[in-house]
Amino acid sequence: MSNIKLGENVKIYEPVNIYGHVEIGDGSQVGVFVEITDGVVIGRNCKISSHSFICTGVTVEDHVFIGHGVMFCNDRFPAACNSDGTKKGPDDWVMEPTLVCEGASIGSGATILPGVTIGAHALIGAGAVVTKNVPEGATVVGNPAREI
């Protein structure tokens, strides 16, 4: 059963997949074909563009822009099965949290690997693969993302 908490004037353009305990702050908008999973917190006045995936462990502070097709990851060592061949269950992996700080902008098609912090007002270029923390106000581009 979902426990979704929406602030005032939140706009969600369907179809969207939001499930589990999710919070979306006042004035934020979520585009079509976005998936937001259990435990995600999105701040006020954020814009989440279409086809993005925001997974468990991601916190998005206020005034953040997330472009089209942005993918967040929360498992550094993803696999379907354990080394003994048994299917991985909830206790067989480690979720690493990700923080997107106030006013950051993430360009379309970017991939954000687990365990990173994107600093306030940082800019992530389109298609970048963010593998480590991004300083406040920095602009990063490329694969792996590097500051310019």
mmCIF file of N, CA and C in Angstrom:
data_model
loop_
_atom_site.group_PDB
_atom_site.id
_atom_site.type_symbol
_atom_site.label_atom_id
_atom_site.label_comp_id
_atom_site.label_asym_id
_atom_site.label_seq_id
_atom_site.Cartn_x
_atom_site.Cartn_y
_atom_site.Cartn_z
ATOM 1 N N MET A 1 0.842 -1.180 0.000
ATOM 2 C CA MET A 1 0.000 0.000 0.000
ATOM 3 C C MET A 1 0.887 1.243 0.000
ATOM 4 N N SER A 2 0.530 2.193 -0.815
ATOM 5 C CA SER A 2 1.311 3.416 -0.924
ATOM 6 C C SER A 2 0.985 4.398 0.192
ATOM 7 N N ASN A 3 1.970 5.177 0.557
ATOM 8 C CA ASN A 3 1.815 6.235 1.527
ATOM 9 C C ASN A 3 2.471 7.462 0.920
ATOM 10 N N ILE A 4 1.767 8.104 -0.018
ATOM 11 C CA ILE A 4 2.314 9.225 -0.766
ATOM 12 C C ILE A 4 1.820 10.521 -0.143
ATOM 13 N N LYS A 5 2.774 11.405 0.180
ATOM 14 C CA LYS A 5 2.441 12.694 0.786
ATOM 15 C C LYS A 5 2.774 13.792 -0.225
ATOM 16 N N LEU A 6 1.733 14.475 -0.692
ATOM 17 C CA LEU A 6 1.908 15.547 -1.666
ATOM 18 C C LEU A 6 1.661 16.894 -1.014
ATOM 19 N N GLY A 7 2.556 17.844 -1.298
ATOM 20 C CA GLY A 7 2.356 19.202 -0.822
ATOM 21 C C GLY A 7 1.284 19.902 -1.643
ATOM 22 N N GLU A 8 1.103 21.185 -1.379
ATOM 23 C CA GLU A 8 0.119 21.973 -2.118
ATOM 24 C C GLU A 8 0.619 22.276 -3.520
ATOM 25 N N ASN A 9 -0.324 22.291 -4.455
ATOM 26 C CA ASN A 9 -0.059 22.676 -5.849
ATOM 27 C C ASN A 9 0.978 21.791 -6.537
ATOM 28 N N VAL A 10 1.046 20.535 -6.164
ATOM 29 C CA VAL A 10 1.906 19.575 -6.861
ATOM 30 C C VAL A 10 1.191 19.161 -8.147
ATOM 31 N N LYS A 11 1.926 19.128 -9.257
ATOM 32 C CA LYS A 11 1.364 18.704 -10.536
ATOM 33 C C LYS A 11 2.027 17.404 -10.953
ATOM 34 N N ILE A 12 1.216 16.389 -11.206
ATOM 35 C CA ILE A 12 1.718 15.098 -11.668
ATOM 36 C C ILE A 12 1.026 14.790 -12.988
ATOM 37 N N TYR A 13 1.820 14.645 -14.042
ATOM 38 C CA TYR A 13 1.288 14.376 -15.375
ATOM 39 C C TYR A 13 1.331 12.882 -15.617
ATOM 40 N N GLU A 14 0.170 12.267 -15.760
ATOM 41 C CA GLU A 14 0.072 10.810 -15.883
ATOM 42 C C GLU A 14 0.379 10.366 -17.301
ATOM 43 N N PRO A 15 0.857 9.130 -17.472
ATOM 44 C CA PRO A 15 1.063 8.133 -16.430
ATOM 45 C C PRO A 15 2.393 8.306 -15.695
ATOM 46 N N VAL A 16 2.344 8.043 -14.410
ATOM 47 C CA VAL A 16 3.505 8.097 -13.520
ATOM 48 C C VAL A 16 3.402 6.923 -12.565
ATOM 49 N N ASN A 17 4.542 6.392 -12.148
ATOM 50 C CA ASN A 17 4.587 5.289 -11.184
ATOM 51 C C ASN A 17 5.214 5.828 -9.902
ATOM 52 N N ILE A 18 4.411 6.006 -8.871
ATOM 53 C CA ILE A 18 4.910 6.447 -7.565
ATOM 54 C C ILE A 18 4.399 5.451 -6.544
ATOM 55 N N TYR A 19 5.324 4.849 -5.779
ATOM 56 C CA TYR A 19 4.855 3.867 -4.807
ATOM 57 C C TYR A 19 5.733 3.836 -3.572
ATOM 58 N N GLY A 20 5.139 3.289 -2.505
ATOM 59 C CA GLY A 20 5.804 3.254 -1.213
ATOM 60 C C GLY A 20 5.597 4.566 -0.495
ATOM 61 N N HIS A 21 6.469 4.859 0.442
ATOM 62 C CA HIS A 21 6.410 6.112 1.195
ATOM 63 C C HIS A 21 7.212 7.148 0.417
ATOM 64 N N VAL A 22 6.526 8.097 -0.207
ATOM 65 C CA VAL A 22 7.153 9.137 -1.027
ATOM 66 C C VAL A 22 6.596 10.477 -0.595
ATOM 67 N N GLU A 23 7.465 11.489 -0.540
ATOM 68 C CA GLU A 23 7.043 12.851 -0.222
ATOM 69 C C GLU A 23 7.452 13.775 -1.354
ATOM 70 N N ILE A 24 6.507 14.603 -1.798
ATOM 71 C CA ILE A 24 6.777 15.592 -2.845
ATOM 72 C C ILE A 24 6.289 16.938 -2.328
ATOM 73 N N GLY A 25 7.200 17.920 -2.290
ATOM 74 C CA GLY A 25 6.920 19.213 -1.684
ATOM 75 C C GLY A 25 6.082 20.148 -2.531
ATOM 76 N N ASP A 26 5.615 21.209 -1.888
ATOM 77 C CA ASP A 26 4.759 22.214 -2.510
ATOM 78 C C ASP A 26 5.319 22.700 -3.843
ATOM 79 N N GLY A 27 4.416 22.827 -4.823
ATOM 80 C CA GLY A 27 4.755 23.454 -6.086
ATOM 81 C C GLY A 27 5.609 22.636 -7.029
ATOM 82 N N SER A 28 5.941 21.414 -6.671
ATOM 83 C CA SER A 28 6.771 20.584 -7.555
ATOM 84 C C SER A 28 5.922 19.971 -8.656
ATOM 85 N N GLN A 29 6.586 19.608 -9.759
ATOM 86 C CA GLN A 29 5.872 18.940 -10.836
ATOM 87 C C GLN A 29 6.656 17.728 -11.300
ATOM 88 N N VAL A 30 5.890 16.684 -11.676
ATOM 89 C CA VAL A 30 6.454 15.408 -12.112
ATOM 90 C C VAL A 30 5.898 15.105 -13.495
ATOM 91 N N GLY A 31 6.800 14.936 -14.463
ATOM 92 C CA GLY A 31 6.397 14.670 -15.838
ATOM 93 C C GLY A 31 5.949 13.232 -16.064
ATOM 94 N N VAL A 32 5.473 12.969 -17.279
ATOM 95 C CA VAL A 32 4.956 11.648 -17.637
ATOM 96 C C VAL A 32 6.072 10.606 -17.640
ATOM 97 N N PHE A 33 5.674 9.367 -17.390
ATOM 98 C CA PHE A 33 6.549 8.199 -17.423
ATOM 99 C C PHE A 33 7.720 8.281 -16.450
ATOM 100 N N VAL A 34 7.527 8.992 -15.349
ATOM 101 C CA VAL A 34 8.517 9.042 -14.276
ATOM 102 C C VAL A 34 8.188 7.933 -13.290
ATOM 103 N N GLU A 35 9.240 7.313 -12.725
ATOM 104 C CA GLU A 35 9.045 6.341 -11.655
ATOM 105 C C GLU A 35 9.770 6.841 -10.418
ATOM 106 N N ILE A 36 9.034 6.875 -9.307
ATOM 107 C CA ILE A 36 9.574 7.311 -8.021
ATOM 108 C C ILE A 36 9.265 6.209 -7.023
ATOM 109 N N THR A 37 10.316 5.654 -6.378
ATOM 110 C CA THR A 37 10.122 4.484 -5.531
ATOM 111 C C THR A 37 10.171 4.829 -4.040
ATOM 112 N N ASP A 38 9.935 3.821 -3.235
ATOM 113 C CA ASP A 38 9.788 3.940 -1.791
ATOM 114 C C ASP A 38 10.928 4.708 -1.136
ATOM 115 N N GLY A 39 10.558 5.661 -0.282
ATOM 116 C CA GLY A 39 11.535 6.385 0.530
ATOM 117 C C GLY A 39 12.077 7.647 -0.090
ATOM 118 N N VAL A 40 11.699 7.966 -1.320
ATOM 119 C CA VAL A 40 12.197 9.175 -1.981
ATOM 120 C C VAL A 40 11.528 10.403 -1.374
ATOM 121 N N VAL A 41 12.327 11.458 -1.193
ATOM 122 C CA VAL A 41 11.820 12.745 -0.741
ATOM 123 C C VAL A 41 12.218 13.779 -1.784
ATOM 124 N N ILE A 42 11.225 14.515 -2.270
ATOM 125 C CA ILE A 42 11.446 15.582 -3.242
ATOM 126 C C ILE A 42 10.973 16.877 -2.609
ATOM 127 N N GLY A 43 11.799 17.897 -2.674
ATOM 128 C CA GLY A 43 11.507 19.164 -2.023
ATOM 129 C C GLY A 43 10.492 20.018 -2.761
ATOM 130 N N ARG A 44 10.478 21.286 -2.401
ATOM 131 C CA ARG A 44 9.535 22.252 -2.960
ATOM 132 C C ARG A 44 10.036 22.805 -4.298
ATOM 133 N N ASN A 45 9.066 23.097 -5.173
ATOM 134 C CA ASN A 45 9.330 23.779 -6.440
ATOM 135 C C ASN A 45 10.380 23.083 -7.296
ATOM 136 N N CYS A 46 10.316 21.760 -7.328
ATOM 137 C CA CYS A 46 11.206 20.971 -8.179
ATOM 138 C C CYS A 46 10.502 20.644 -9.487
ATOM 139 N N LYS A 47 11.283 20.412 -10.513
ATOM 140 C CA LYS A 47 10.732 19.973 -11.790
ATOM 141 C C LYS A 47 11.420 18.664 -12.167
ATOM 142 N N ILE A 48 10.625 17.591 -12.241
ATOM 143 C CA ILE A 48 11.119 16.273 -12.625
ATOM 144 C C ILE A 48 10.582 16.009 -14.025
ATOM 145 N N SER A 49 11.463 15.962 -15.012
ATOM 146 C CA SER A 49 11.039 15.802 -16.401
ATOM 147 C C SER A 49 10.734 14.347 -16.735
ATOM 148 N N SER A 50 10.089 14.137 -17.861
ATOM 149 C CA SER A 50 9.592 12.820 -18.262
ATOM 150 C C SER A 50 10.681 11.753 -18.339
ATOM 151 N N HIS A 51 10.252 10.520 -18.153
ATOM 152 C CA HIS A 51 11.065 9.314 -18.330
ATOM 153 C C HIS A 51 12.225 9.184 -17.355
ATOM 154 N N SER A 52 12.179 9.876 -16.233
ATOM 155 C CA SER A 52 13.248 9.783 -15.237
ATOM 156 C C SER A 52 12.915 8.711 -14.205
ATOM 157 N N PHE A 53 13.957 8.177 -13.563
ATOM 158 C CA PHE A 53 13.809 7.142 -12.541
ATOM 159 C C PHE A 53 14.501 7.625 -11.276
ATOM 160 N N ILE A 54 13.723 7.755 -10.201
ATOM 161 C CA ILE A 54 14.255 8.210 -8.918
ATOM 162 C C ILE A 54 14.006 7.101 -7.915
ATOM 163 N N CYS A 55 15.083 6.442 -7.499
ATOM 164 C CA CYS A 55 14.956 5.219 -6.705
ATOM 165 C C CYS A 55 15.122 5.457 -5.214
ATOM 166 N N THR A 56 14.780 4.436 -4.452
ATOM 167 C CA THR A 56 14.921 4.430 -3.003
ATOM 168 C C THR A 56 16.302 4.951 -2.617
ATOM 169 N N GLY A 57 16.320 5.829 -1.615
ATOM 170 C CA GLY A 57 17.583 6.375 -1.123
ATOM 171 C C GLY A 57 17.907 7.746 -1.662
ATOM 172 N N VAL A 58 17.116 8.248 -2.618
ATOM 173 C CA VAL A 58 17.386 9.560 -3.203
ATOM 174 C C VAL A 58 16.593 10.626 -2.462
ATOM 175 N N THR A 59 17.298 11.697 -2.085
ATOM 176 C CA THR A 59 16.672 12.884 -1.511
ATOM 177 C C THR A 59 16.982 14.058 -2.432
ATOM 178 N N VAL A 60 15.939 14.764 -2.829
ATOM 179 C CA VAL A 60 16.055 15.918 -3.713
ATOM 180 C C VAL A 60 15.588 17.136 -2.923
ATOM 181 N N GLU A 61 16.485 18.080 -2.707
ATOM 182 C CA GLU A 61 16.123 19.277 -1.953
ATOM 183 C C GLU A 61 15.316 20.242 -2.828
ATOM 184 N N ASP A 62 15.023 21.427 -2.318
ATOM 185 C CA ASP A 62 14.168 22.398 -2.997
ATOM 186 C C ASP A 62 14.806 22.969 -4.265
ATOM 187 N N HIS A 63 13.929 23.352 -5.220
ATOM 188 C CA HIS A 63 14.307 24.104 -6.422
ATOM 189 C C HIS A 63 15.262 23.345 -7.341
ATOM 190 N N VAL A 64 15.129 22.032 -7.399
ATOM 191 C CA VAL A 64 16.002 21.193 -8.227
ATOM 192 C C VAL A 64 15.312 20.898 -9.553
ATOM 193 N N PHE A 65 16.098 20.933 -10.632
ATOM 194 C CA PHE A 65 15.624 20.542 -11.960
ATOM 195 C C PHE A 65 16.247 19.197 -12.319
ATOM 196 N N ILE A 66 15.403 18.255 -12.721
ATOM 197 C CA ILE A 66 15.866 16.952 -13.199
ATOM 198 C C ILE A 66 15.357 16.795 -14.624
ATOM 199 N N GLY A 67 16.280 16.726 -15.585
ATOM 200 C CA GLY A 67 15.924 16.659 -16.999
ATOM 201 C C GLY A 67 15.303 15.335 -17.397
ATOM 202 N N HIS A 68 14.985 15.231 -18.669
ATOM 203 C CA HIS A 68 14.352 14.029 -19.225
ATOM 204 C C HIS A 68 15.298 12.831 -19.149
ATOM 205 N N GLY A 69 14.752 11.688 -18.756
ATOM 206 C CA GLY A 69 15.503 10.441 -18.797
ATOM 207 C C GLY A 69 16.685 10.361 -17.853
ATOM 208 N N VAL A 70 16.634 11.057 -16.740
ATOM 209 C CA VAL A 70 17.708 10.970 -15.748
ATOM 210 C C VAL A 70 17.511 9.691 -14.932
ATOM 211 N N MET A 71 18.587 8.943 -14.740
ATOM 212 C CA MET A 71 18.538 7.682 -14.008
ATOM 213 C C MET A 71 19.391 7.758 -12.749
ATOM 214 N N PHE A 72 18.773 7.473 -11.606
ATOM 215 C CA PHE A 72 19.497 7.357 -10.350
ATOM 216 C C PHE A 72 19.697 5.874 -10.053
ATOM 217 N N CYS A 73 20.825 5.520 -9.454
ATOM 218 C CA CYS A 73 21.128 4.142 -9.061
ATOM 219 C C CYS A 73 21.382 4.127 -7.556
ATOM 220 N N ASN A 74 21.032 3.027 -6.896
ATOM 221 C CA ASN A 74 21.259 2.954 -5.446
ATOM 222 C C ASN A 74 22.022 1.706 -5.019
ATOM 223 N N ASP A 75 22.468 0.905 -5.966
ATOM 224 C CA ASP A 75 23.175 -0.348 -5.674
ATOM 225 C C ASP A 75 24.476 -0.354 -6.463
ATOM 226 N N ARG A 76 25.595 -0.280 -5.760
ATOM 227 C CA ARG A 76 26.905 -0.216 -6.421
ATOM 228 C C ARG A 76 27.289 -1.530 -7.103
ATOM 229 N N PHE A 77 26.734 -2.649 -6.636
ATOM 230 C CA PHE A 77 27.078 -3.958 -7.195
ATOM 231 C C PHE A 77 25.806 -4.714 -7.574
ATOM 232 N N PRO A 78 25.065 -4.227 -8.584
ATOM 233 C CA PRO A 78 23.797 -4.872 -8.931
ATOM 234 C C PRO A 78 24.007 -6.255 -9.542
ATOM 235 N N ALA A 79 23.156 -7.175 -9.171
ATOM 236 C CA ALA A 79 23.170 -8.531 -9.726
ATOM 237 C C ALA A 79 21.838 -9.188 -9.409
ATOM 238 N N ALA A 80 21.427 -10.117 -10.244
ATOM 239 C CA ALA A 80 20.181 -10.840 -10.012
ATOM 240 C C ALA A 80 20.358 -11.927 -8.961
ATOM 241 N N CYS A 81 21.565 -12.517 -8.926
ATOM 242 C CA CYS A 81 21.791 -13.660 -8.039
ATOM 243 C C CYS A 81 23.031 -13.456 -7.183
ATOM 244 N N ASN A 82 23.053 -14.165 -6.061
ATOM 245 C CA ASN A 82 24.227 -14.221 -5.202
ATOM 246 C C ASN A 82 25.268 -15.138 -5.836
ATOM 247 N N SER A 83 26.468 -15.157 -5.291
ATOM 248 C CA SER A 83 27.544 -15.987 -5.847
ATOM 249 C C SER A 83 27.218 -17.480 -5.831
ATOM 250 N N ASP A 84 26.297 -17.894 -4.940
ATOM 251 C CA ASP A 84 25.918 -19.312 -4.890
ATOM 252 C C ASP A 84 24.773 -19.656 -5.842
ATOM 253 N N GLY A 85 24.323 -18.651 -6.638
ATOM 254 C CA GLY A 85 23.273 -18.892 -7.620
ATOM 255 C C GLY A 85 21.867 -18.631 -7.124
ATOM 256 N N THR A 86 21.705 -18.346 -5.829
ATOM 257 C CA THR A 86 20.368 -18.038 -5.321
ATOM 258 C C THR A 86 19.986 -16.612 -5.691
ATOM 259 N N LYS A 87 18.695 -16.410 -5.900
ATOM 260 C CA LYS A 87 18.184 -15.098 -6.261
ATOM 261 C C LYS A 87 18.433 -14.117 -5.113
ATOM 262 N N LYS A 88 18.919 -12.904 -5.454
ATOM 263 C CA LYS A 88 19.136 -11.880 -4.431
ATOM 264 C C LYS A 88 17.813 -11.431 -3.842
ATOM 265 N N GLY A 89 17.807 -11.261 -2.530
ATOM 266 C CA GLY A 89 16.645 -10.760 -1.816
ATOM 267 C C GLY A 89 16.953 -9.421 -1.184
ATOM 268 N N PRO A 90 16.026 -8.889 -0.398
ATOM 269 C CA PRO A 90 16.197 -7.567 0.217
ATOM 270 C C PRO A 90 17.427 -7.444 1.113
ATOM 271 N N ASP A 91 17.898 -8.541 1.690
ATOM 272 C CA ASP A 91 19.056 -8.485 2.588
ATOM 273 C C ASP A 91 20.386 -8.746 1.884
ATOM 274 N N ASP A 92 20.351 -8.900 0.564
ATOM 275 C CA ASP A 92 21.553 -9.282 -0.188
ATOM 276 C C ASP A 92 22.215 -8.126 -0.935
ATOM 277 N N TRP A 93 21.862 -6.916 -0.601
ATOM 278 C CA TRP A 93 22.497 -5.765 -1.246
ATOM 279 C C TRP A 93 22.499 -4.591 -0.284
ATOM 280 N N VAL A 94 23.298 -3.579 -0.594
ATOM 281 C CA VAL A 94 23.409 -2.401 0.259
ATOM 282 C C VAL A 94 22.922 -1.185 -0.522
ATOM 283 N N MET A 95 21.882 -0.532 -0.009
ATOM 284 C CA MET A 95 21.381 0.686 -0.617
ATOM 285 C C MET A 95 22.275 1.843 -0.192
ATOM 286 N N GLU A 96 22.769 2.595 -1.181
ATOM 287 C CA GLU A 96 23.609 3.753 -0.889
ATOM 288 C C GLU A 96 22.831 5.025 -1.209
ATOM 289 N N PRO A 97 22.608 5.897 -0.230
ATOM 290 C CA PRO A 97 21.798 7.097 -0.449
ATOM 291 C C PRO A 97 22.493 8.133 -1.328
ATOM 292 N N THR A 98 21.669 8.921 -2.005
ATOM 293 C CA THR A 98 22.123 10.003 -2.876
ATOM 294 C C THR A 98 21.398 11.271 -2.468
ATOM 295 N N LEU A 99 22.122 12.390 -2.451
ATOM 296 C CA LEU A 99 21.547 13.676 -2.096
ATOM 297 C C LEU A 99 21.767 14.663 -3.237
ATOM 298 N N VAL A 100 20.680 15.297 -3.667
ATOM 299 C CA VAL A 100 20.749 16.375 -4.655
ATOM 300 C C VAL A 100 20.376 17.649 -3.908
ATOM 301 N N CYS A 101 21.354 18.545 -3.743
ATOM 302 C CA CYS A 101 21.168 19.731 -2.915
ATOM 303 C C CYS A 101 20.418 20.846 -3.642
ATOM 304 N N GLU A 102 19.959 21.786 -2.857
ATOM 305 C CA GLU A 102 19.102 22.878 -3.323
ATOM 306 C C GLU A 102 19.631 23.561 -4.576
ATOM 307 N N GLY A 103 18.703 23.741 -5.543
ATOM 308 C CA GLY A 103 18.999 24.520 -6.734
ATOM 309 C C GLY A 103 19.851 23.831 -7.773
ATOM 310 N N ALA A 104 20.191 22.569 -7.576
ATOM 311 C CA ALA A 104 20.998 21.854 -8.574
ATOM 312 C C ALA A 104 20.161 21.585 -9.828
ATOM 313 N N SER A 105 20.838 21.432 -10.961
ATOM 314 C CA SER A 105 20.184 21.092 -12.227
ATOM 315 C C SER A 105 20.902 19.899 -12.836
ATOM 316 N N ILE A 106 20.112 18.904 -13.244
ATOM 317 C CA ILE A 106 20.662 17.685 -13.832
ATOM 318 C C ILE A 106 20.138 17.573 -15.253
ATOM 319 N N GLY A 107 21.052 17.575 -16.226
ATOM 320 C CA GLY A 107 20.680 17.531 -17.632
ATOM 321 C C GLY A 107 20.119 16.198 -18.071
ATOM 322 N N SER A 108 19.390 16.230 -19.169
ATOM 323 C CA SER A 108 18.746 15.037 -19.718
ATOM 324 C C SER A 108 19.734 13.920 -19.955
ATOM 325 N N GLY A 109 19.285 12.708 -19.656
ATOM 326 C CA GLY A 109 20.080 11.517 -19.923
ATOM 327 C C GLY A 109 21.230 11.275 -18.969
ATOM 328 N N ALA A 110 21.360 12.067 -17.930
ATOM 329 C CA ALA A 110 22.437 11.851 -16.960
ATOM 330 C C ALA A 110 22.146 10.608 -16.131
ATOM 331 N N THR A 111 23.230 9.957 -15.680
ATOM 332 C CA THR A 111 23.133 8.817 -14.774
ATOM 333 C C THR A 111 23.864 9.186 -13.496
ATOM 334 N N ILE A 112 23.182 9.015 -12.374
ATOM 335 C CA ILE A 112 23.752 9.372 -11.075
ATOM 336 C C ILE A 112 23.988 8.076 -10.310
ATOM 337 N N LEU A 113 25.258 7.726 -10.098
ATOM 338 C CA LEU A 113 25.587 6.495 -9.396
ATOM 339 C C LEU A 113 25.336 6.645 -7.897
ATOM 340 N N PRO A 114 25.276 5.524 -7.171
ATOM 341 C CA PRO A 114 24.886 5.573 -5.765
ATOM 342 C C PRO A 114 25.923 6.240 -4.868
ATOM 343 N N GLY A 115 25.413 6.815 -3.778
ATOM 344 C CA GLY A 115 26.280 7.311 -2.725
ATOM 345 C C GLY A 115 26.891 8.669 -2.972
ATOM 346 N N VAL A 116 26.402 9.419 -3.961
ATOM 347 C CA VAL A 116 26.999 10.727 -4.238
ATOM 348 C C VAL A 116 26.129 11.849 -3.701
ATOM 349 N N THR A 117 26.767 12.997 -3.518
ATOM 350 C CA THR A 117 26.069 14.233 -3.202
ATOM 351 C C THR A 117 26.343 15.213 -4.323
ATOM 352 N N ILE A 118 25.276 15.792 -4.838
ATOM 353 C CA ILE A 118 25.385 16.846 -5.842
ATOM 354 C C ILE A 118 25.147 18.149 -5.104
ATOM 355 N N GLY A 119 26.165 18.996 -5.077
ATOM 356 C CA GLY A 119 26.128 20.217 -4.278
ATOM 357 C C GLY A 119 25.101 21.228 -4.746
ATOM 358 N N ALA A 120 24.791 22.169 -3.866
ATOM 359 C CA ALA A 120 23.828 23.221 -4.169
ATOM 360 C C ALA A 120 24.230 23.976 -5.429
ATOM 361 N N HIS A 121 23.256 24.209 -6.293
ATOM 362 C CA HIS A 121 23.413 25.001 -7.511
ATOM 363 C C HIS A 121 24.438 24.430 -8.490
ATOM 364 N N ALA A 122 24.767 23.160 -8.337
ATOM 365 C CA ALA A 122 25.648 22.495 -9.304
ATOM 366 C C ALA A 122 24.865 22.222 -10.578
ATOM 367 N N LEU A 123 25.590 22.071 -11.689
ATOM 368 C CA LEU A 123 24.994 21.767 -12.979
ATOM 369 C C LEU A 123 25.625 20.490 -13.512
ATOM 370 N N ILE A 124 24.777 19.499 -13.793
ATOM 371 C CA ILE A 124 25.220 18.233 -14.360
ATOM 372 C C ILE A 124 24.860 18.263 -15.840
ATOM 373 N N GLY A 125 25.855 18.143 -16.726
ATOM 374 C CA GLY A 125 25.608 18.202 -18.156
ATOM 375 C C GLY A 125 24.805 17.014 -18.655
ATOM 376 N N ALA A 126 24.111 17.227 -19.758
ATOM 377 C CA ALA A 126 23.317 16.168 -20.378
ATOM 378 C C ALA A 126 24.201 14.962 -20.668
ATOM 379 N N GLY A 127 23.715 13.778 -20.320
ATOM 380 C CA GLY A 127 24.426 12.540 -20.604
ATOM 381 C C GLY A 127 25.585 12.233 -19.678
ATOM 382 N N ALA A 128 25.849 13.072 -18.703
ATOM 383 C CA ALA A 128 26.964 12.842 -17.784
ATOM 384 C C ALA A 128 26.713 11.607 -16.935
ATOM 385 N N VAL A 129 27.809 10.956 -16.529
ATOM 386 C CA VAL A 129 27.736 9.832 -15.597
ATOM 387 C C VAL A 129 28.464 10.278 -14.335
ATOM 388 N N VAL A 130 27.679 10.567 -13.292
ATOM 389 C CA VAL A 130 28.221 11.112 -12.051
ATOM 390 C C VAL A 130 28.626 9.957 -11.149
ATOM 391 N N THR A 131 29.942 9.840 -10.908
ATOM 392 C CA THR A 131 30.490 8.726 -10.132
ATOM 393 C C THR A 131 31.001 9.153 -8.759
ATOM 394 N N LYS A 132 31.098 10.475 -8.535
ATOM 395 C CA LYS A 132 31.602 10.968 -7.247
ATOM 396 C C LYS A 132 30.915 12.281 -6.915
ATOM 397 N N ASN A 133 31.114 12.766 -5.710
ATOM 398 C CA ASN A 133 30.474 13.992 -5.255
ATOM 399 C C ASN A 133 30.790 15.163 -6.176
ATOM 400 N N VAL A 134 29.792 16.041 -6.325
ATOM 401 C CA VAL A 134 29.934 17.241 -7.152
ATOM 402 C C VAL A 134 29.896 18.447 -6.216
ATOM 403 N N PRO A 135 30.939 19.294 -6.253
ATOM 404 C CA PRO A 135 30.975 20.438 -5.337
ATOM 405 C C PRO A 135 29.856 21.448 -5.612
ATOM 406 N N GLU A 136 29.528 22.214 -4.592
ATOM 407 C CA GLU A 136 28.547 23.292 -4.716
ATOM 408 C C GLU A 136 28.944 24.215 -5.869
ATOM 409 N N GLY A 137 27.977 24.537 -6.727
ATOM 410 C CA GLY A 137 28.195 25.487 -7.814
ATOM 411 C C GLY A 137 29.006 24.979 -8.991
ATOM 412 N N ALA A 138 29.468 23.742 -8.939
ATOM 413 C CA ALA A 138 30.304 23.202 -10.018
ATOM 414 C C ALA A 138 29.459 22.823 -11.235
ATOM 415 N N THR A 139 30.110 22.793 -12.396
ATOM 416 C CA THR A 139 29.527 22.249 -13.612
ATOM 417 C C THR A 139 30.342 21.035 -13.991
ATOM 418 N N VAL A 140 29.677 19.881 -14.167
ATOM 419 C CA VAL A 140 30.377 18.661 -14.556
ATOM 420 C C VAL A 140 29.749 18.097 -15.828
ATOM 421 N N VAL A 141 30.611 17.495 -16.658
ATOM 422 C CA VAL A 141 30.169 16.898 -17.916
ATOM 423 C C VAL A 141 30.975 15.631 -18.167
ATOM 424 N N GLY A 142 30.451 14.767 -19.034
ATOM 425 C CA GLY A 142 31.208 13.620 -19.520
ATOM 426 C C GLY A 142 30.982 12.339 -18.748
ATOM 427 N N ASN A 143 31.764 11.315 -19.161
ATOM 428 C CA ASN A 143 31.702 9.976 -18.576
ATOM 429 C C ASN A 143 33.122 9.475 -18.351
ATOM 430 N N PRO A 144 33.560 9.428 -17.099
ATOM 431 C CA PRO A 144 32.869 9.910 -15.897
ATOM 432 C C PRO A 144 32.821 11.429 -15.864
ATOM 433 N N ALA A 145 31.850 11.972 -15.149
ATOM 434 C CA ALA A 145 31.672 13.419 -15.079
ATOM 435 C C ALA A 145 32.887 14.073 -14.442
ATOM 436 N N ARG A 146 33.351 15.138 -15.109
ATOM 437 C CA ARG A 146 34.489 15.919 -14.606
ATOM 438 C C ARG A 146 34.111 17.391 -14.592
ATOM 439 N N GLU A 147 34.660 18.118 -13.633
ATOM 440 C CA GLU A 147 34.358 19.532 -13.510
ATOM 441 C C GLU A 147 35.008 20.322 -14.642
ATOM 442 N N ILE A 148 34.254 21.292 -15.168
ATOM 443 C CA ILE A 148 34.818 22.193 -16.188
ATOM 444 C C ILE A 148 34.749 23.617 -15.692
#
